[in-house]
PDB file of N, CA and C in Angstrom:
ATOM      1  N   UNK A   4    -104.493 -48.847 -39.347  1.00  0.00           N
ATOM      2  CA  UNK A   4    -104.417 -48.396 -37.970  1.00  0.00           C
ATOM      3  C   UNK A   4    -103.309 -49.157 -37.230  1.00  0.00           C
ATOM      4  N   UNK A   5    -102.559 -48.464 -36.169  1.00  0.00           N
ATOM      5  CA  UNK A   5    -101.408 -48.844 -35.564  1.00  0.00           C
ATOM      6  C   UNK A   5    -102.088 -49.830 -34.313  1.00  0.00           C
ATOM      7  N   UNK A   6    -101.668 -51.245 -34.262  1.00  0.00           N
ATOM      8  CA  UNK A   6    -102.094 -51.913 -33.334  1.00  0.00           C
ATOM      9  C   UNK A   6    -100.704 -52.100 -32.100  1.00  0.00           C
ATOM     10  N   UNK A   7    -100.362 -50.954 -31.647  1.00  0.00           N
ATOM     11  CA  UNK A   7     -99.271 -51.547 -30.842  1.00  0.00           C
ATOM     12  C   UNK A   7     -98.765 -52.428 -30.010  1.00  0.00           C
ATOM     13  N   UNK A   8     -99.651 -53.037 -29.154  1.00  0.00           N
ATOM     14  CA  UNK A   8     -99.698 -54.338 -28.526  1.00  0.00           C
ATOM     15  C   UNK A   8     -99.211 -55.550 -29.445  1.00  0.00           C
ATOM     16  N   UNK A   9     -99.785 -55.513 -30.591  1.00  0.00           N
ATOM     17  CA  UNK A   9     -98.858 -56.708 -31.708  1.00  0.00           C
ATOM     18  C   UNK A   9     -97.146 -56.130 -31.999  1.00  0.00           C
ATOM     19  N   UNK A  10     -96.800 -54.977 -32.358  1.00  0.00           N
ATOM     20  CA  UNK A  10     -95.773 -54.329 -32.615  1.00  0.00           C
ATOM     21  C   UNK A  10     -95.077 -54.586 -31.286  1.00  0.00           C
ATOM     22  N   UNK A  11     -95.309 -54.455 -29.859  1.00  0.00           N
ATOM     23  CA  UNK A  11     -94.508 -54.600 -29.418  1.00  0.00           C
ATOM     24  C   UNK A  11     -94.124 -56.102 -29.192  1.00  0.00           C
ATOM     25  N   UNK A  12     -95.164 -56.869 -29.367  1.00  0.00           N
ATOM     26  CA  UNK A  12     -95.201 -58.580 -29.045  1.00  0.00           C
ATOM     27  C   UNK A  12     -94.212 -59.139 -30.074  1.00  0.00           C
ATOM     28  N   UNK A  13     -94.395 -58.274 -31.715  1.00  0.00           N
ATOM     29  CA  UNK A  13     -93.264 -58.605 -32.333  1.00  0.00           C
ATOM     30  C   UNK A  13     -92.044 -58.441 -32.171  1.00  0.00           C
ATOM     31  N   UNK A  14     -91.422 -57.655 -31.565  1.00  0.00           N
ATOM     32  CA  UNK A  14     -90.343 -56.698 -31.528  1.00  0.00           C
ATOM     33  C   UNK A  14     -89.672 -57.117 -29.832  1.00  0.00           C
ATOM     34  N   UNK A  15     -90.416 -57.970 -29.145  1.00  0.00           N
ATOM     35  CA  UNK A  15     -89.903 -58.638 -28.471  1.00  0.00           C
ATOM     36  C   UNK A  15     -89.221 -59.926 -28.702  1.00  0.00           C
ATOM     37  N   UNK A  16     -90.583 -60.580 -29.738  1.00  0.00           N
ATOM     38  CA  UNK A  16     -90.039 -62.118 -30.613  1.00  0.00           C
ATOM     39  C   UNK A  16     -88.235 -61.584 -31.180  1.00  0.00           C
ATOM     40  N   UNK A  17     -88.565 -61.023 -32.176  1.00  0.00           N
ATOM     41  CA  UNK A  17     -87.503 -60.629 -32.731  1.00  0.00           C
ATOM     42  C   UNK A  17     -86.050 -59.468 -31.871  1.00  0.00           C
ATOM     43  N   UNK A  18     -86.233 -59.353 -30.735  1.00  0.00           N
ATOM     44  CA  UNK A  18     -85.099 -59.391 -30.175  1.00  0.00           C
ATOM     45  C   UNK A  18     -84.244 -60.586 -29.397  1.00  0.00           C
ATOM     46  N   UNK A  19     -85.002 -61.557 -29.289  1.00  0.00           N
ATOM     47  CA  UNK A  19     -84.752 -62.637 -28.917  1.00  0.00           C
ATOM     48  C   UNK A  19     -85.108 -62.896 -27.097  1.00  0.00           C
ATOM     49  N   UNK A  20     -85.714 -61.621 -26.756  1.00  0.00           N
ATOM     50  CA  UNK A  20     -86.722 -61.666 -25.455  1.00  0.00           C
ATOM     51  C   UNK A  20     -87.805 -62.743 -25.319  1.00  0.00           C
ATOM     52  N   UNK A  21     -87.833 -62.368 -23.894  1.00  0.00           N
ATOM     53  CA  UNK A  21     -89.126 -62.934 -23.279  1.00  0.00           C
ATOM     54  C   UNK A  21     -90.098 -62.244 -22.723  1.00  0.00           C
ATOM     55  N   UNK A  22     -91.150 -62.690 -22.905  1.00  0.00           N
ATOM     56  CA  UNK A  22     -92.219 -61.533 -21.863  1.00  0.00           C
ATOM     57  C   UNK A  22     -91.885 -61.932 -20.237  1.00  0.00           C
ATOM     58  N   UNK A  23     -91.627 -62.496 -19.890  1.00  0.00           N
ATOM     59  CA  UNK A  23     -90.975 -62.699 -18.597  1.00  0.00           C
ATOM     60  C   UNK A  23     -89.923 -61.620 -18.371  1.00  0.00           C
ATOM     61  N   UNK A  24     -89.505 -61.760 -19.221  1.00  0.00           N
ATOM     62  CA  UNK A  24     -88.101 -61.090 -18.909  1.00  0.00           C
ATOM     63  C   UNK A  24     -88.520 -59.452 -19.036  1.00  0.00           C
ATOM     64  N   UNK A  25     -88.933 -59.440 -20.157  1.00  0.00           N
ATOM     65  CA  UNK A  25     -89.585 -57.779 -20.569  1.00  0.00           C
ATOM     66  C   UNK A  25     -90.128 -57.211 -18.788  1.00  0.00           C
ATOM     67  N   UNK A  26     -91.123 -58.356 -18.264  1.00  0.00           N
ATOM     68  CA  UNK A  26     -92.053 -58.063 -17.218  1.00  0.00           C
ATOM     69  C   UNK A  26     -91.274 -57.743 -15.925  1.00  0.00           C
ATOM     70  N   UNK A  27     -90.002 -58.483 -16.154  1.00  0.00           N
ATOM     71  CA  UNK A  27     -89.157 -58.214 -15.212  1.00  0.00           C
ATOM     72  C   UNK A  27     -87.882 -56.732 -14.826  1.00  0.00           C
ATOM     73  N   UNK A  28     -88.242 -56.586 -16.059  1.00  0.00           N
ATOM     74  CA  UNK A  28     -87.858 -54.804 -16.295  1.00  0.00           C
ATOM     75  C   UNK A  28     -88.493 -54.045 -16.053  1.00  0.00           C
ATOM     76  N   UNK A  29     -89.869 -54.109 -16.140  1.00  0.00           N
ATOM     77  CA  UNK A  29     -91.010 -53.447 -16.259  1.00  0.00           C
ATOM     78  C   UNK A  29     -91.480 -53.504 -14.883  1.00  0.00           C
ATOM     79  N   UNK A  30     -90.874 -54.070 -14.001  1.00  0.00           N
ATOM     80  CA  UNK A  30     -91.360 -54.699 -12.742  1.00  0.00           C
ATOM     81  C   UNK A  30     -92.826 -54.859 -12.428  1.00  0.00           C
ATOM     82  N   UNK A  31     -93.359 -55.605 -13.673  1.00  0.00           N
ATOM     83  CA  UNK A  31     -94.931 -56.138 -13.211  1.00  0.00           C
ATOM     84  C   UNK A  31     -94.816 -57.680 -13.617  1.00  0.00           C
ATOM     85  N   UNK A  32     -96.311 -58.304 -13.559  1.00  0.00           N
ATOM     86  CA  UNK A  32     -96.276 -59.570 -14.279  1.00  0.00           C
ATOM     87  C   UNK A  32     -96.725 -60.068 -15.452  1.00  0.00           C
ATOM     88  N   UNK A  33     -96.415 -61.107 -16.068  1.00  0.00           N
ATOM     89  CA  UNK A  33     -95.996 -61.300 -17.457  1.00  0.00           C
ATOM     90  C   UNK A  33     -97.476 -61.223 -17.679  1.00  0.00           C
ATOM     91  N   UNK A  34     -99.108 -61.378 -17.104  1.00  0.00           N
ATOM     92  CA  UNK A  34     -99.912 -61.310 -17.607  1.00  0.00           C
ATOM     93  C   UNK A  34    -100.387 -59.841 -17.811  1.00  0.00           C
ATOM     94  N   UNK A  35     -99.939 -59.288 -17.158  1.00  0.00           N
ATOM     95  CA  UNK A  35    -100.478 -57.503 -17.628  1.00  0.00           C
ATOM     96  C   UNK A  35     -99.850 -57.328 -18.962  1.00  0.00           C
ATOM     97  N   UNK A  36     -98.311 -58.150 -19.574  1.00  0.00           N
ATOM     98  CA  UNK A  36     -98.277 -58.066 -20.642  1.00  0.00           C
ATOM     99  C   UNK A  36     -98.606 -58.626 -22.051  1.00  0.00           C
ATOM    100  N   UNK A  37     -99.477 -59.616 -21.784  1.00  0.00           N
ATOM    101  CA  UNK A  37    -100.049 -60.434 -22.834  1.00  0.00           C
ATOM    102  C   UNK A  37    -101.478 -59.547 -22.836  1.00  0.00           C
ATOM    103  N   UNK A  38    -101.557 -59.071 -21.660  1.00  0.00           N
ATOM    104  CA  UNK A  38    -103.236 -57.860 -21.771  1.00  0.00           C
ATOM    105  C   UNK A  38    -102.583 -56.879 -22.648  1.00  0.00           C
ATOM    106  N   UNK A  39    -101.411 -56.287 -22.330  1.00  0.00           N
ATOM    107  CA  UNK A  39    -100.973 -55.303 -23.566  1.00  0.00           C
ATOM    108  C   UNK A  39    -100.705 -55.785 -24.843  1.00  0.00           C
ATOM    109  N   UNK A  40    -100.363 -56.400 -24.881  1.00  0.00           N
ATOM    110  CA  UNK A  40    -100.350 -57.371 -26.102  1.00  0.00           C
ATOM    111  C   UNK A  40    -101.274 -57.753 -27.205  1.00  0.00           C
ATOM    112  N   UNK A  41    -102.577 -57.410 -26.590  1.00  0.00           N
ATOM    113  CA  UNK A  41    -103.710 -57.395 -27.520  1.00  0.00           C
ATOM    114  C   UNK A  41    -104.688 -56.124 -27.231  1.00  0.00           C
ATOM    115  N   UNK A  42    -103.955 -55.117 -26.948  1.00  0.00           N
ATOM    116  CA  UNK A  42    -104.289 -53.840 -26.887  1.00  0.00           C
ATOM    117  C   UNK A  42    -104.272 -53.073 -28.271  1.00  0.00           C
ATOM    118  N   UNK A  43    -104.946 -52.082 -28.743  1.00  0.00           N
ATOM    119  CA  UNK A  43    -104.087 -51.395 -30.138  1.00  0.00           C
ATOM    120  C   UNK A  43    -103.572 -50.577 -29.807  1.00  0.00           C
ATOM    121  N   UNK A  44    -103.851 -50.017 -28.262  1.00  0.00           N
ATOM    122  CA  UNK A  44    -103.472 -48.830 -27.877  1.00  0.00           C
ATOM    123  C   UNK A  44    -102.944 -48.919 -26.254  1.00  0.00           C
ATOM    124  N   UNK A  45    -102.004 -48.066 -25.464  1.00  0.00           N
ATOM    125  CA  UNK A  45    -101.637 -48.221 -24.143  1.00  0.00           C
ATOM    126  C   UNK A  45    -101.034 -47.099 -23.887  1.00  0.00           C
ATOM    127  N   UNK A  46    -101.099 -46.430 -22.525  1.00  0.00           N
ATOM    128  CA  UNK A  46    -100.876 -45.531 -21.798  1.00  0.00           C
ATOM    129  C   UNK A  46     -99.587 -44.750 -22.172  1.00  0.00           C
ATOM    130  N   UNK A  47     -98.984 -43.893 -22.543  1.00  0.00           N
ATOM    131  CA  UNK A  47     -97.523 -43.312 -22.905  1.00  0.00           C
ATOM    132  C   UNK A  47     -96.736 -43.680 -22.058  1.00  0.00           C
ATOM    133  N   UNK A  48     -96.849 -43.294 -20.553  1.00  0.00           N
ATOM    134  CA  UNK A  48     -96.045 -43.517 -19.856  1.00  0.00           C
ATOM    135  C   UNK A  48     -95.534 -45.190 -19.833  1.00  0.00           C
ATOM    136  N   UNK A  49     -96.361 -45.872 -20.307  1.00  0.00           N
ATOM    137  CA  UNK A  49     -95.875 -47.852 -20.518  1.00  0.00           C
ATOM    138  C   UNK A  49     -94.763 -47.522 -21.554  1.00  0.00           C
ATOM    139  N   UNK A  50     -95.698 -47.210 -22.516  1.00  0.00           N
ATOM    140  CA  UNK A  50     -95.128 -47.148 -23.965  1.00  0.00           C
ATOM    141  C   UNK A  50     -93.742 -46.776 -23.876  1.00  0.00           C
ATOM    142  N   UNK A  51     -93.438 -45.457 -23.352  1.00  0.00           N
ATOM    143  CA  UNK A  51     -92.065 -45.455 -22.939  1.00  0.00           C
ATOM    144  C   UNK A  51     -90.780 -46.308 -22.182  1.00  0.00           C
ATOM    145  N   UNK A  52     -91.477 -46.865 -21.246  1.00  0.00           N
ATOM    146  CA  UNK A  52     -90.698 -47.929 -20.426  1.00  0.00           C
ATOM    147  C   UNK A  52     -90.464 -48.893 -21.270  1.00  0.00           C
ATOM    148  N   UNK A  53     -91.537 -49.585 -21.927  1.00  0.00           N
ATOM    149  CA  UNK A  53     -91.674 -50.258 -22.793  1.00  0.00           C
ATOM    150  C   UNK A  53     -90.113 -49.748 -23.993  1.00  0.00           C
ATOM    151  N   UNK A  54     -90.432 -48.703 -24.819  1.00  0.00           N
ATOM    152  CA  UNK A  54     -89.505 -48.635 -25.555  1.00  0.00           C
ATOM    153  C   UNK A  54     -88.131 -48.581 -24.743  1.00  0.00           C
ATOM    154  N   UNK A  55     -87.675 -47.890 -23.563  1.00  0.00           N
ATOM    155  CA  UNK A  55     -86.603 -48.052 -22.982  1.00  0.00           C
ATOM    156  C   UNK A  55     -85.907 -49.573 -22.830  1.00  0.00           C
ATOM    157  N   UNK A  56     -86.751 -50.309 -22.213  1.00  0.00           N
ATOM    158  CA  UNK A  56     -86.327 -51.890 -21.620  1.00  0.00           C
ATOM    159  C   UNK A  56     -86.080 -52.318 -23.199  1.00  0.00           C
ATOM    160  N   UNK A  57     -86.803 -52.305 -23.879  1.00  0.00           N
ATOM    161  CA  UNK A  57     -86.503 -53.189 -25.629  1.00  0.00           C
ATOM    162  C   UNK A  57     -85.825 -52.136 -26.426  1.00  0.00           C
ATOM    163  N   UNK A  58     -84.975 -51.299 -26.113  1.00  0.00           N
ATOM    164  CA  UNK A  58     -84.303 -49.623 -26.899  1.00  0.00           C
ATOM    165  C   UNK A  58     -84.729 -49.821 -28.177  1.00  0.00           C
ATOM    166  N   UNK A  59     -86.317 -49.630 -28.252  1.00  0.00           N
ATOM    167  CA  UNK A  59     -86.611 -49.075 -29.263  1.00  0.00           C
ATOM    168  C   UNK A  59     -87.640 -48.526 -29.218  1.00  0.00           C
ATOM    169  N   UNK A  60     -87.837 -47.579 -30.272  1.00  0.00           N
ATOM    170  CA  UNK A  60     -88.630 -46.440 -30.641  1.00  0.00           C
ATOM    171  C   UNK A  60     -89.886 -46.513 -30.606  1.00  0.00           C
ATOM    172  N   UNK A  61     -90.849 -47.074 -30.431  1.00  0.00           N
ATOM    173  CA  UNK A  61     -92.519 -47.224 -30.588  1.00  0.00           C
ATOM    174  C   UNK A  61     -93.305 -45.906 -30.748  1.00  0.00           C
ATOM    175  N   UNK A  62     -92.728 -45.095 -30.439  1.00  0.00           N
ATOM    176  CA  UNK A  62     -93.587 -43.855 -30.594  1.00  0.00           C
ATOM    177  C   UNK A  62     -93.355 -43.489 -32.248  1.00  0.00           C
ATOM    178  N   UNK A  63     -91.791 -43.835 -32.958  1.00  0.00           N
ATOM    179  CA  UNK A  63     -92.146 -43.576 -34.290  1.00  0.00           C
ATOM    180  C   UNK A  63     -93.058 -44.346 -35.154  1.00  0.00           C
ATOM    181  N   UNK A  64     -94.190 -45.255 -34.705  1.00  0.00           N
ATOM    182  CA  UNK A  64     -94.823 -45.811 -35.312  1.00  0.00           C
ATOM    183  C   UNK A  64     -95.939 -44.908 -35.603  1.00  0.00           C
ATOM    184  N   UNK A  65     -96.231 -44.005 -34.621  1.00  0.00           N
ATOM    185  CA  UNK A  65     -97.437 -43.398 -34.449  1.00  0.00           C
ATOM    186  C   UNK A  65     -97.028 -41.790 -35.622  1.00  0.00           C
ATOM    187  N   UNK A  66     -95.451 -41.333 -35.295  1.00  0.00           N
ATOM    188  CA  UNK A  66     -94.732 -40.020 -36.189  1.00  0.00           C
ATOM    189  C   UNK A  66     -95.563 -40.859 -37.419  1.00  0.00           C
ATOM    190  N   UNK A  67     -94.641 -41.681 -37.931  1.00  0.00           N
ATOM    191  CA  UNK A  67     -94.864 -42.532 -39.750  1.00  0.00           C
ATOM    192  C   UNK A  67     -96.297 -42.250 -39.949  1.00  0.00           C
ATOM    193  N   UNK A  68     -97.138 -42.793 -39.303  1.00  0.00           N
ATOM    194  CA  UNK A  68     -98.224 -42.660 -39.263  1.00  0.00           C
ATOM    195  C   UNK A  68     -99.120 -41.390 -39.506  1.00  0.00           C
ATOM    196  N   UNK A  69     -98.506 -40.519 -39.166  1.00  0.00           N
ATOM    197  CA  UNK A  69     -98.942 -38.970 -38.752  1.00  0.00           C
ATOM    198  C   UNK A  69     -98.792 -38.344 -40.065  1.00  0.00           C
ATOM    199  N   UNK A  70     -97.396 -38.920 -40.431  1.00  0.00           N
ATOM    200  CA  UNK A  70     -96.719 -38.278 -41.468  1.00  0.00           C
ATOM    201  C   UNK A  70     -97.257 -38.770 -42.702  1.00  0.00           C
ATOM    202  N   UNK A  71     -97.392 -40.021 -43.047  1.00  0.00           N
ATOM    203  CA  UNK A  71     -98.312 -40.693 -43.817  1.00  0.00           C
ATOM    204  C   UNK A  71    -100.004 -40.286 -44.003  1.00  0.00           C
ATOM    205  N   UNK A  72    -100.236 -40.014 -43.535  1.00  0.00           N
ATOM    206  CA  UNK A  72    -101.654 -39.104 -43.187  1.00  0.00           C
ATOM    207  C   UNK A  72    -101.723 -37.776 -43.602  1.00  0.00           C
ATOM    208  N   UNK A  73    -100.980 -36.796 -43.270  1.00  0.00           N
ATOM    209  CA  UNK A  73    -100.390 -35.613 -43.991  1.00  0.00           C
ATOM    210  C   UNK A  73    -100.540 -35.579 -45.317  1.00  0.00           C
ATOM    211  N   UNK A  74     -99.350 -36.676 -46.151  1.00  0.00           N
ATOM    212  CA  UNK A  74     -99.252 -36.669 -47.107  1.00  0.00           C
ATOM    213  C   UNK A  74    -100.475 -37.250 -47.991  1.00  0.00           C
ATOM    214  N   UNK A  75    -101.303 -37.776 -47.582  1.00  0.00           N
ATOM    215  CA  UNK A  75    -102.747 -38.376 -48.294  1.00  0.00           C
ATOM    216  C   UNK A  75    -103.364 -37.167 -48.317  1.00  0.00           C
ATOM    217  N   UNK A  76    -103.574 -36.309 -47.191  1.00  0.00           N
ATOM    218  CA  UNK A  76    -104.347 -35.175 -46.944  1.00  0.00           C
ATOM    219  C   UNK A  76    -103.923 -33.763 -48.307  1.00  0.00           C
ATOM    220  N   UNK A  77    -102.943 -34.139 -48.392  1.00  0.00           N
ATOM    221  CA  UNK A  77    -101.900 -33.053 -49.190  1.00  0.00           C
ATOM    222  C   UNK A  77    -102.187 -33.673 -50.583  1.00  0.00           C
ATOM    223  N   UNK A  78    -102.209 -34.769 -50.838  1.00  0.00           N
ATOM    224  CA  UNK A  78    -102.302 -35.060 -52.289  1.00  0.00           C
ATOM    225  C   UNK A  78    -103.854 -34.985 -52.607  1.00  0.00           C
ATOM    226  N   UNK A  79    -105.038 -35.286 -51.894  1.00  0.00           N
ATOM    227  CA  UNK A  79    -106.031 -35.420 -52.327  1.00  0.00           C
ATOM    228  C   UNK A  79    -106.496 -33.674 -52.182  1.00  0.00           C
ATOM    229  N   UNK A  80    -105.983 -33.123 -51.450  1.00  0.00           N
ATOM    230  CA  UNK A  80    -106.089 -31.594 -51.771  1.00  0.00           C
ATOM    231  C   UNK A  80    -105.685 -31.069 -53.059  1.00  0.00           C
ATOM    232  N   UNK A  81    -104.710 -31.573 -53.316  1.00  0.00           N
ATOM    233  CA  UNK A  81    -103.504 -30.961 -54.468  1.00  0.00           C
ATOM    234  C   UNK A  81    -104.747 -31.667 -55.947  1.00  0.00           C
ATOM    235  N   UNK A  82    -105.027 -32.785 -55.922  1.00  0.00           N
ATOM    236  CA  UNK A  82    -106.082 -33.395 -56.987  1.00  0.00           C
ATOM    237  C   UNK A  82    -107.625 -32.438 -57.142  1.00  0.00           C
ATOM    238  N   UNK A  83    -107.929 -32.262 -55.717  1.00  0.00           N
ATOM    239  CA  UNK A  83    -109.077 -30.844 -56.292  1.00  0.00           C
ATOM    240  C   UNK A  83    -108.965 -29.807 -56.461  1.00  0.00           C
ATOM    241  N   UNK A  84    -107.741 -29.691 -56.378  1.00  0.00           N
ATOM    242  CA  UNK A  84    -107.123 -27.964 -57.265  1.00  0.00           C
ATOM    243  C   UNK A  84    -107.225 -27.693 -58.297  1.00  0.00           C
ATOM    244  N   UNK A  85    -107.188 -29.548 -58.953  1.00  0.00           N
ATOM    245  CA  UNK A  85    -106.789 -29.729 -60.331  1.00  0.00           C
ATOM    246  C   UNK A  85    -108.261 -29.396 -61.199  1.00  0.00           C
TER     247      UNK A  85
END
């Protein structure tokens, strides 16, 4: 399961951000983002801002996911055909 609150906490580490700084894009304060932060899940409309301020994608976590799911669904079908 996709825990996004860690994904984005990483993906801040590794841009070389701050949650300060993130919060300051986001124009809230840095503790609403340590609450997201241990969320698995958060509102789209964040999620987006969110991916805008750090230009990256977070919603393809959830596509992979989708798509990955599909394909389990498709193979364990394809095995009771057999």
């Amino acid at each position: 399961m996709i825990h996004i609150g860690q994904i984005i906490k990483k993906q801040v580490a590794e841009t070389g951000k701050t949650t300060v700084w993130l919060s300051q894009q986001l124009g809230c304060h840095r503790t609403n983002l340590y609450k997201i932060y241990e969320k698995p899940t958060i509102d789209t409309g964040m999620l987006m801002r969110i991916s805008r301020a750090l230009n990256h994608d977070f919603f393809s976590y959830y596509s992979d996911a989708l798509i990955e799911r599909e394909r389990k669904e498709e193979n364990k079908a394809r095995k009771g055909e057999m």
